[in-house]
mmCIF file with all atom_site columns, C-alpha atoms in Angstrom:
data_model
loop_
_atom_site.group_PDB
_atom_site.id
_atom_site.type_symbol
_atom_site.label_atom_id
_atom_site.label_alt_id
_atom_site.label_comp_id
_atom_site.label_asym_id
_atom_site.label_entity_id
_atom_site.label_seq_id
_atom_site.pdbx_PDB_ins_code
_atom_site.Cartn_x
_atom_site.Cartn_y
_atom_site.Cartn_z
_atom_site.occupancy
_atom_site.B_iso_or_equiv
_atom_site.pdbx_formal_charge
_atom_site.auth_seq_id
_atom_site.auth_comp_id
_atom_site.auth_asym_id
_atom_site.auth_atom_id
_atom_site.pdbx_PDB_model_num
ATOM 1   C CA . UNK A 1 1   ? -27.757 -34.659 61.666 1.00 0.00 ? 1   UNK A CA 1
ATOM 2   C CA . UNK A 1 2   ? -27.839 -37.440 64.239 1.00 0.00 ? 2   UNK A CA 1
ATOM 3   C CA . UNK A 1 3   ? -31.008 -38.343 62.884 1.00 0.00 ? 3   UNK A CA 1
ATOM 4   C CA . UNK A 1 4   ? -29.872 -39.431 59.316 1.00 0.00 ? 4   UNK A CA 1
ATOM 5   C CA . UNK A 1 5   ? -29.317 -42.947 59.767 1.00 0.00 ? 5   UNK A CA 1
ATOM 6   C CA . UNK A 1 6   ? -27.266 -45.010 57.417 1.00 0.00 ? 6   UNK A CA 1
ATOM 7   C CA . UNK A 1 7   ? -30.032 -47.273 56.546 1.00 0.00 ? 7   UNK A CA 1
ATOM 8   C CA . UNK A 1 8   ? -31.719 -44.461 54.260 1.00 0.00 ? 8   UNK A CA 1
ATOM 9   C CA . UNK A 1 9   ? -28.657 -44.348 52.109 1.00 0.00 ? 9   UNK A CA 1
ATOM 10  C CA . UNK A 1 10  ? -27.158 -47.763 52.123 1.00 0.00 ? 10  UNK A CA 1
ATOM 11  C CA . UNK A 1 11  ? -26.881 -50.346 49.150 1.00 0.00 ? 11  UNK A CA 1
ATOM 12  C CA . UNK A 1 12  ? -28.790 -53.157 49.934 1.00 0.00 ? 12  UNK A CA 1
ATOM 13  C CA . UNK A 1 13  ? -27.860 -55.297 46.885 1.00 0.00 ? 13  UNK A CA 1
ATOM 14  C CA . UNK A 1 14  ? -23.964 -54.692 47.011 1.00 0.00 ? 14  UNK A CA 1
ATOM 15  C CA . UNK A 1 15  ? -21.407 -56.769 44.841 1.00 0.00 ? 15  UNK A CA 1
ATOM 16  C CA . UNK A 1 16  ? -19.832 -59.875 47.279 1.00 0.00 ? 16  UNK A CA 1
ATOM 17  C CA . UNK A 1 17  ? -17.209 -62.074 47.153 1.00 0.00 ? 17  UNK A CA 1
ATOM 18  C CA . UNK A 1 18  ? -16.535 -65.414 48.817 1.00 0.00 ? 18  UNK A CA 1
ATOM 19  C CA . UNK A 1 19  ? -12.788 -66.265 49.936 1.00 0.00 ? 19  UNK A CA 1
ATOM 20  C CA . UNK A 1 20  ? -12.643 -69.300 47.541 1.00 0.00 ? 20  UNK A CA 1
ATOM 21  C CA . UNK A 1 21  ? -13.442 -66.869 44.835 1.00 0.00 ? 21  UNK A CA 1
ATOM 22  C CA . UNK A 1 22  ? -10.613 -66.535 41.944 1.00 0.00 ? 22  UNK A CA 1
ATOM 23  C CA . UNK A 1 23  ? -9.285  -63.224 41.692 1.00 0.00 ? 23  UNK A CA 1
ATOM 24  C CA . UNK A 1 24  ? -9.841  -62.993 38.006 1.00 0.00 ? 24  UNK A CA 1
ATOM 25  C CA . UNK A 1 25  ? -13.800 -63.492 38.697 1.00 0.00 ? 25  UNK A CA 1
ATOM 26  C CA . UNK A 1 26  ? -13.795 -60.987 41.149 1.00 0.00 ? 26  UNK A CA 1
ATOM 27  C CA . UNK A 1 27  ? -12.216 -58.603 38.844 1.00 0.00 ? 27  UNK A CA 1
ATOM 28  C CA . UNK A 1 28  ? -15.049 -59.391 36.458 1.00 0.00 ? 28  UNK A CA 1
ATOM 29  C CA . UNK A 1 29  ? -17.430 -58.544 39.149 1.00 0.00 ? 29  UNK A CA 1
ATOM 30  C CA . UNK A 1 30  ? -15.731 -55.081 39.839 1.00 0.00 ? 30  UNK A CA 1
ATOM 31  C CA . UNK A 1 31  ? -15.694 -54.096 36.103 1.00 0.00 ? 31  UNK A CA 1
ATOM 32  C CA . UNK A 1 32  ? -19.215 -55.207 35.531 1.00 0.00 ? 32  UNK A CA 1
ATOM 33  C CA . UNK A 1 33  ? -21.016 -53.156 38.556 1.00 0.00 ? 33  UNK A CA 1
ATOM 34  C CA . UNK A 1 34  ? -18.484 -50.462 38.949 1.00 0.00 ? 34  UNK A CA 1
ATOM 35  C CA . UNK A 1 35  ? -18.092 -51.148 42.678 1.00 0.00 ? 35  UNK A CA 1
ATOM 36  C CA . UNK A 1 36  ? -14.423 -50.130 44.015 1.00 0.00 ? 36  UNK A CA 1
ATOM 37  C CA . UNK A 1 37  ? -14.687 -52.747 46.852 1.00 0.00 ? 37  UNK A CA 1
ATOM 38  C CA . UNK A 1 38  ? -16.771 -55.050 48.553 1.00 0.00 ? 38  UNK A CA 1
ATOM 39  C CA . UNK A 1 39  ? -17.258 -57.391 51.319 1.00 0.00 ? 39  UNK A CA 1
ATOM 40  C CA . UNK A 1 40  ? -16.219 -61.304 51.454 1.00 0.00 ? 40  UNK A CA 1
ATOM 41  C CA . UNK A 1 41  ? -18.469 -63.173 53.126 1.00 0.00 ? 41  UNK A CA 1
ATOM 42  C CA . UNK A 1 42  ? -18.949 -66.702 54.068 1.00 0.00 ? 42  UNK A CA 1
ATOM 43  C CA . UNK A 1 43  ? -21.902 -69.269 53.719 1.00 0.00 ? 43  UNK A CA 1
ATOM 44  C CA . UNK A 1 44  ? -23.640 -67.660 56.151 1.00 0.00 ? 44  UNK A CA 1
ATOM 45  C CA . UNK A 1 45  ? -23.737 -63.955 55.042 1.00 0.00 ? 45  UNK A CA 1
ATOM 46  C CA . UNK A 1 46  ? -20.987 -63.036 57.833 1.00 0.00 ? 46  UNK A CA 1
ATOM 47  C CA . UNK A 1 47  ? -18.591 -60.570 56.613 1.00 0.00 ? 47  UNK A CA 1
ATOM 48  C CA . UNK A 1 48  ? -15.153 -62.366 57.141 1.00 0.00 ? 48  UNK A CA 1
ATOM 49  C CA . UNK A 1 49  ? -12.974 -59.734 54.864 1.00 0.00 ? 49  UNK A CA 1
ATOM 50  C CA . UNK A 1 50  ? -12.866 -57.073 52.245 1.00 0.00 ? 50  UNK A CA 1
ATOM 51  C CA . UNK A 1 51  ? -11.537 -57.070 48.524 1.00 0.00 ? 51  UNK A CA 1
ATOM 52  C CA . UNK A 1 52  ? -10.828 -53.585 46.868 1.00 0.00 ? 52  UNK A CA 1
ATOM 53  C CA . UNK A 1 53  ? -10.175 -53.008 43.346 1.00 0.00 ? 53  UNK A CA 1
ATOM 54  C CA . UNK A 1 54  ? -6.654  -52.201 44.615 1.00 0.00 ? 54  UNK A CA 1
ATOM 55  C CA . UNK A 1 55  ? -5.705  -55.433 45.967 1.00 0.00 ? 55  UNK A CA 1
ATOM 56  C CA . UNK A 1 56  ? -6.944  -57.043 42.559 1.00 0.00 ? 56  UNK A CA 1
ATOM 57  C CA . UNK A 1 57  ? -4.636  -54.487 40.800 1.00 0.00 ? 57  UNK A CA 1
ATOM 58  C CA . UNK A 1 58  ? -1.896  -55.828 42.782 1.00 0.00 ? 58  UNK A CA 1
ATOM 59  C CA . UNK A 1 59  ? -2.406  -59.286 42.291 1.00 0.00 ? 59  UNK A CA 1
ATOM 60  C CA . UNK A 1 60  ? -3.045  -58.777 38.624 1.00 0.00 ? 60  UNK A CA 1
ATOM 61  C CA . UNK A 1 61  ? -0.067  -57.084 37.982 1.00 0.00 ? 61  UNK A CA 1
ATOM 62  C CA . UNK A 1 62  ? 1.913   -59.870 39.941 1.00 0.00 ? 62  UNK A CA 1
ATOM 63  C CA . UNK A 1 63  ? -0.043  -62.448 37.625 1.00 0.00 ? 63  UNK A CA 1
ATOM 64  C CA . UNK A 1 64  ? 1.220   -60.893 34.773 1.00 0.00 ? 64  UNK A CA 1
ATOM 65  C CA . UNK A 1 65  ? 5.158   -60.458 35.686 1.00 0.00 ? 65  UNK A CA 1
ATOM 66  C CA . UNK A 1 66  ? 4.933   -63.890 37.068 1.00 0.00 ? 66  UNK A CA 1
ATOM 67  C CA . UNK A 1 67  ? 2.604   -65.358 33.762 1.00 0.00 ? 67  UNK A CA 1
ATOM 68  C CA . UNK A 1 68  ? 0.231   -67.072 36.194 1.00 0.00 ? 68  UNK A CA 1
ATOM 69  C CA . UNK A 1 69  ? -3.087  -66.079 38.003 1.00 0.00 ? 69  UNK A CA 1
ATOM 70  C CA . UNK A 1 70  ? -4.099  -68.550 40.744 1.00 0.00 ? 70  UNK A CA 1
ATOM 71  C CA . UNK A 1 71  ? -4.918  -66.341 43.648 1.00 0.00 ? 71  UNK A CA 1
ATOM 72  C CA . UNK A 1 72  ? -8.063  -66.429 45.572 1.00 0.00 ? 72  UNK A CA 1
ATOM 73  C CA . UNK A 1 73  ? -10.135 -63.283 46.802 1.00 0.00 ? 73  UNK A CA 1
ATOM 74  C CA . UNK A 1 74  ? -9.055  -65.137 50.370 1.00 0.00 ? 74  UNK A CA 1
ATOM 75  C CA . UNK A 1 75  ? -5.006  -64.578 49.776 1.00 0.00 ? 75  UNK A CA 1
ATOM 76  C CA . UNK A 1 76  ? -5.565  -61.087 49.584 1.00 0.00 ? 76  UNK A CA 1
ATOM 77  C CA . UNK A 1 77  ? -8.783  -59.880 51.229 1.00 0.00 ? 77  UNK A CA 1
ATOM 78  C CA . UNK A 1 78  ? -8.175  -57.710 54.238 1.00 0.00 ? 78  UNK A CA 1
ATOM 79  C CA . UNK A 1 79  ? -9.397  -59.616 57.365 1.00 0.00 ? 79  UNK A CA 1
ATOM 80  C CA . UNK A 1 80  ? -11.534 -58.141 60.123 1.00 0.00 ? 80  UNK A CA 1
ATOM 81  C CA . UNK A 1 81  ? -12.897 -55.408 58.239 1.00 0.00 ? 81  UNK A CA 1
ATOM 82  C CA . UNK A 1 82  ? -14.328 -51.963 59.599 1.00 0.00 ? 82  UNK A CA 1
ATOM 83  C CA . UNK A 1 83  ? -18.399 -52.549 59.397 1.00 0.00 ? 83  UNK A CA 1
ATOM 84  C CA . UNK A 1 84  ? -21.033 -50.165 60.568 1.00 0.00 ? 84  UNK A CA 1
ATOM 85  C CA . UNK A 1 85  ? -24.874 -50.759 61.897 1.00 0.00 ? 85  UNK A CA 1
ATOM 86  C CA . UNK A 1 86  ? -27.298 -49.283 59.979 1.00 0.00 ? 86  UNK A CA 1
ATOM 87  C CA . UNK A 1 87  ? -29.014 -47.530 62.900 1.00 0.00 ? 87  UNK A CA 1
ATOM 88  C CA . UNK A 1 88  ? -25.854 -45.684 63.091 1.00 0.00 ? 88  UNK A CA 1
ATOM 89  C CA . UNK A 1 89  ? -25.405 -41.975 62.300 1.00 0.00 ? 89  UNK A CA 1
ATOM 90  C CA . UNK A 1 90  ? -24.417 -40.823 59.130 1.00 0.00 ? 90  UNK A CA 1
ATOM 91  C CA . UNK A 1 91  ? -22.242 -37.964 60.635 1.00 0.00 ? 91  UNK A CA 1
ATOM 92  C CA . UNK A 1 92  ? -20.447 -40.515 62.840 1.00 0.00 ? 92  UNK A CA 1
ATOM 93  C CA . UNK A 1 93  ? -19.598 -42.659 59.892 1.00 0.00 ? 93  UNK A CA 1
ATOM 94  C CA . UNK A 1 94  ? -18.625 -39.253 57.961 1.00 0.00 ? 94  UNK A CA 1
ATOM 95  C CA . UNK A 1 95  ? -16.197 -38.319 60.885 1.00 0.00 ? 95  UNK A CA 1
ATOM 96  C CA . UNK A 1 96  ? -14.919 -42.357 60.728 1.00 0.00 ? 96  UNK A CA 1
ATOM 97  C CA . UNK A 1 97  ? -14.067 -42.163 57.165 1.00 0.00 ? 97  UNK A CA 1
ATOM 98  C CA . UNK A 1 98  ? -12.041 -38.782 57.652 1.00 0.00 ? 98  UNK A CA 1
ATOM 99  C CA . UNK A 1 99  ? -9.677  -40.919 59.882 1.00 0.00 ? 99  UNK A CA 1
ATOM 100 C CA . UNK A 1 100 ? -9.642  -44.402 58.223 1.00 0.00 ? 100 UNK A CA 1
ATOM 101 C CA . UNK A 1 101 ? -9.128  -45.330 54.824 1.00 0.00 ? 101 UNK A CA 1
ATOM 102 C CA . UNK A 1 102 ? -12.054 -47.368 53.890 1.00 0.00 ? 102 UNK A CA 1
ATOM 103 C CA . UNK A 1 103 ? -13.995 -45.666 51.252 1.00 0.00 ? 103 UNK A CA 1
ATOM 104 C CA . UNK A 1 104 ? -16.974 -48.043 51.329 1.00 0.00 ? 104 UNK A CA 1
ATOM 105 C CA . UNK A 1 105 ? -18.467 -49.901 54.914 1.00 0.00 ? 105 UNK A CA 1
ATOM 106 C CA . UNK A 1 106 ? -20.255 -53.380 54.990 1.00 0.00 ? 106 UNK A CA 1
ATOM 107 C CA . UNK A 1 107 ? -23.633 -53.027 57.173 1.00 0.00 ? 107 UNK A CA 1
ATOM 108 C CA . UNK A 1 108 ? -24.212 -55.633 59.172 1.00 0.00 ? 108 UNK A CA 1
ATOM 109 C CA . UNK A 1 109 ? -26.974 -56.673 61.612 1.00 0.00 ? 109 UNK A CA 1
ATOM 110 C CA . UNK A 1 110 ? -26.781 -57.858 65.110 1.00 0.00 ? 110 UNK A CA 1
ATOM 111 C CA . UNK A 1 111 ? -25.272 -61.152 64.288 1.00 0.00 ? 111 UNK A CA 1
ATOM 112 C CA . UNK A 1 112 ? -22.717 -59.517 62.293 1.00 0.00 ? 112 UNK A CA 1
ATOM 113 C CA . UNK A 1 113 ? -24.491 -60.625 58.697 1.00 0.00 ? 113 UNK A CA 1
ATOM 114 C CA . UNK A 1 114 ? -23.913 -58.575 55.871 1.00 0.00 ? 114 UNK A CA 1
ATOM 115 C CA . UNK A 1 115 ? -27.435 -56.571 54.668 1.00 0.00 ? 115 UNK A CA 1
ATOM 116 C CA . UNK A 1 116 ? -25.513 -53.935 52.770 1.00 0.00 ? 116 UNK A CA 1
ATOM 117 C CA . UNK A 1 117 ? -22.737 -51.438 52.302 1.00 0.00 ? 117 UNK A CA 1
ATOM 118 C CA . UNK A 1 118 ? -22.317 -47.624 52.123 1.00 0.00 ? 118 UNK A CA 1
ATOM 119 C CA . UNK A 1 119 ? -19.748 -45.664 50.292 1.00 0.00 ? 119 UNK A CA 1
ATOM 120 C CA . UNK A 1 120 ? -18.365 -42.058 50.361 1.00 0.00 ? 120 UNK A CA 1
ATOM 121 C CA . UNK A 1 121 ? -20.630 -40.845 48.007 1.00 0.00 ? 121 UNK A CA 1
ATOM 122 C CA . UNK A 1 122 ? -23.718 -42.205 49.861 1.00 0.00 ? 122 UNK A CA 1
ATOM 123 C CA . UNK A 1 123 ? -22.757 -40.363 52.951 1.00 0.00 ? 123 UNK A CA 1
ATOM 124 C CA . UNK A 1 124 ? -21.786 -37.069 50.895 1.00 0.00 ? 124 UNK A CA 1
ATOM 125 C CA . UNK A 1 125 ? -25.027 -37.215 49.282 1.00 0.00 ? 125 UNK A CA 1
ATOM 126 C CA . UNK A 1 126 ? -26.854 -37.722 53.085 1.00 0.00 ? 126 UNK A CA 1
ATOM 127 C CA . UNK A 1 127 ? -24.865 -34.763 54.166 1.00 0.00 ? 127 UNK A CA 1
ATOM 128 C CA . UNK A 1 128 ? -26.230 -32.876 51.195 1.00 0.00 ? 128 UNK A CA 1
ATOM 129 C CA . UNK A 1 129 ? -29.652 -33.618 51.279 1.00 0.00 ? 129 UNK A CA 1
ATOM 130 C CA . UNK A 1 130 ? -29.594 -32.437 55.066 1.00 0.00 ? 130 UNK A CA 1
ATOM 131 C CA . UNK A 1 131 ? -28.258 -29.249 54.223 1.00 0.00 ? 131 UNK A CA 1
ATOM 132 C CA . UNK A 1 132 ? -30.456 -28.598 51.296 1.00 0.00 ? 132 UNK A CA 1
ATOM 133 C CA . UNK A 1 133 ? -33.399 -29.445 53.552 1.00 0.00 ? 133 UNK A CA 1
ATOM 134 C CA . UNK A 1 134 ? -32.170 -27.029 56.389 1.00 0.00 ? 134 UNK A CA 1
ATOM 135 C CA . UNK A 1 135 ? -31.685 -24.233 53.896 1.00 0.00 ? 135 UNK A CA 1
ATOM 136 C CA . UNK A 1 136 ? -35.237 -24.694 51.938 1.00 0.00 ? 136 UNK A CA 1
ATOM 137 C CA . UNK A 1 137 ? -36.487 -24.554 55.750 1.00 0.00 ? 137 UNK A CA 1
ATOM 138 C CA . UNK A 1 138 ? -34.984 -21.297 56.275 1.00 0.00 ? 138 UNK A CA 1
ATOM 139 C CA . UNK A 1 139 ? -31.814 -21.345 57.719 1.00 0.00 ? 139 UNK A CA 1
ATOM 140 C CA . UNK A 1 140 ? -29.419 -18.833 55.852 1.00 0.00 ? 140 UNK A CA 1
ATOM 141 C CA . UNK A 1 141 ? -26.311 -20.965 57.160 1.00 0.00 ? 141 UNK A CA 1
ATOM 142 C CA . UNK A 1 142 ? -25.575 -24.019 55.503 1.00 0.00 ? 142 UNK A CA 1
ATOM 143 C CA . UNK A 1 143 ? -23.046 -25.407 58.315 1.00 0.00 ? 143 UNK A CA 1
#
């Protein structure tokens, strides 16, 4: 399992956001791309935050009650998000996902620039692929 790397299962073209993007625009991106969260990046593609659908939902509800919608992504994003490297093990990430809330992790290079994202579904697929391959090679136990 250690040999299964995040790079093999990552989404290399995720939806991204900028801190000055209006929340309404971010919501449109979520809806169009069926993504539940995404990294907030600066002009150098460095990850500076993370925005989730839940963050947007809270602010959109607030805007409905207050009859105004003036929030930007930078107002609601989670600063300093958890990130991973593409060389990291899927198994290590799976263990991390059981202890931390993020369902999507930005993947960064050595300069902390975004190169992709990986979500729980991709991690589950990686583990499932590995277990199926073990079974096909003659192992009778999957775990």
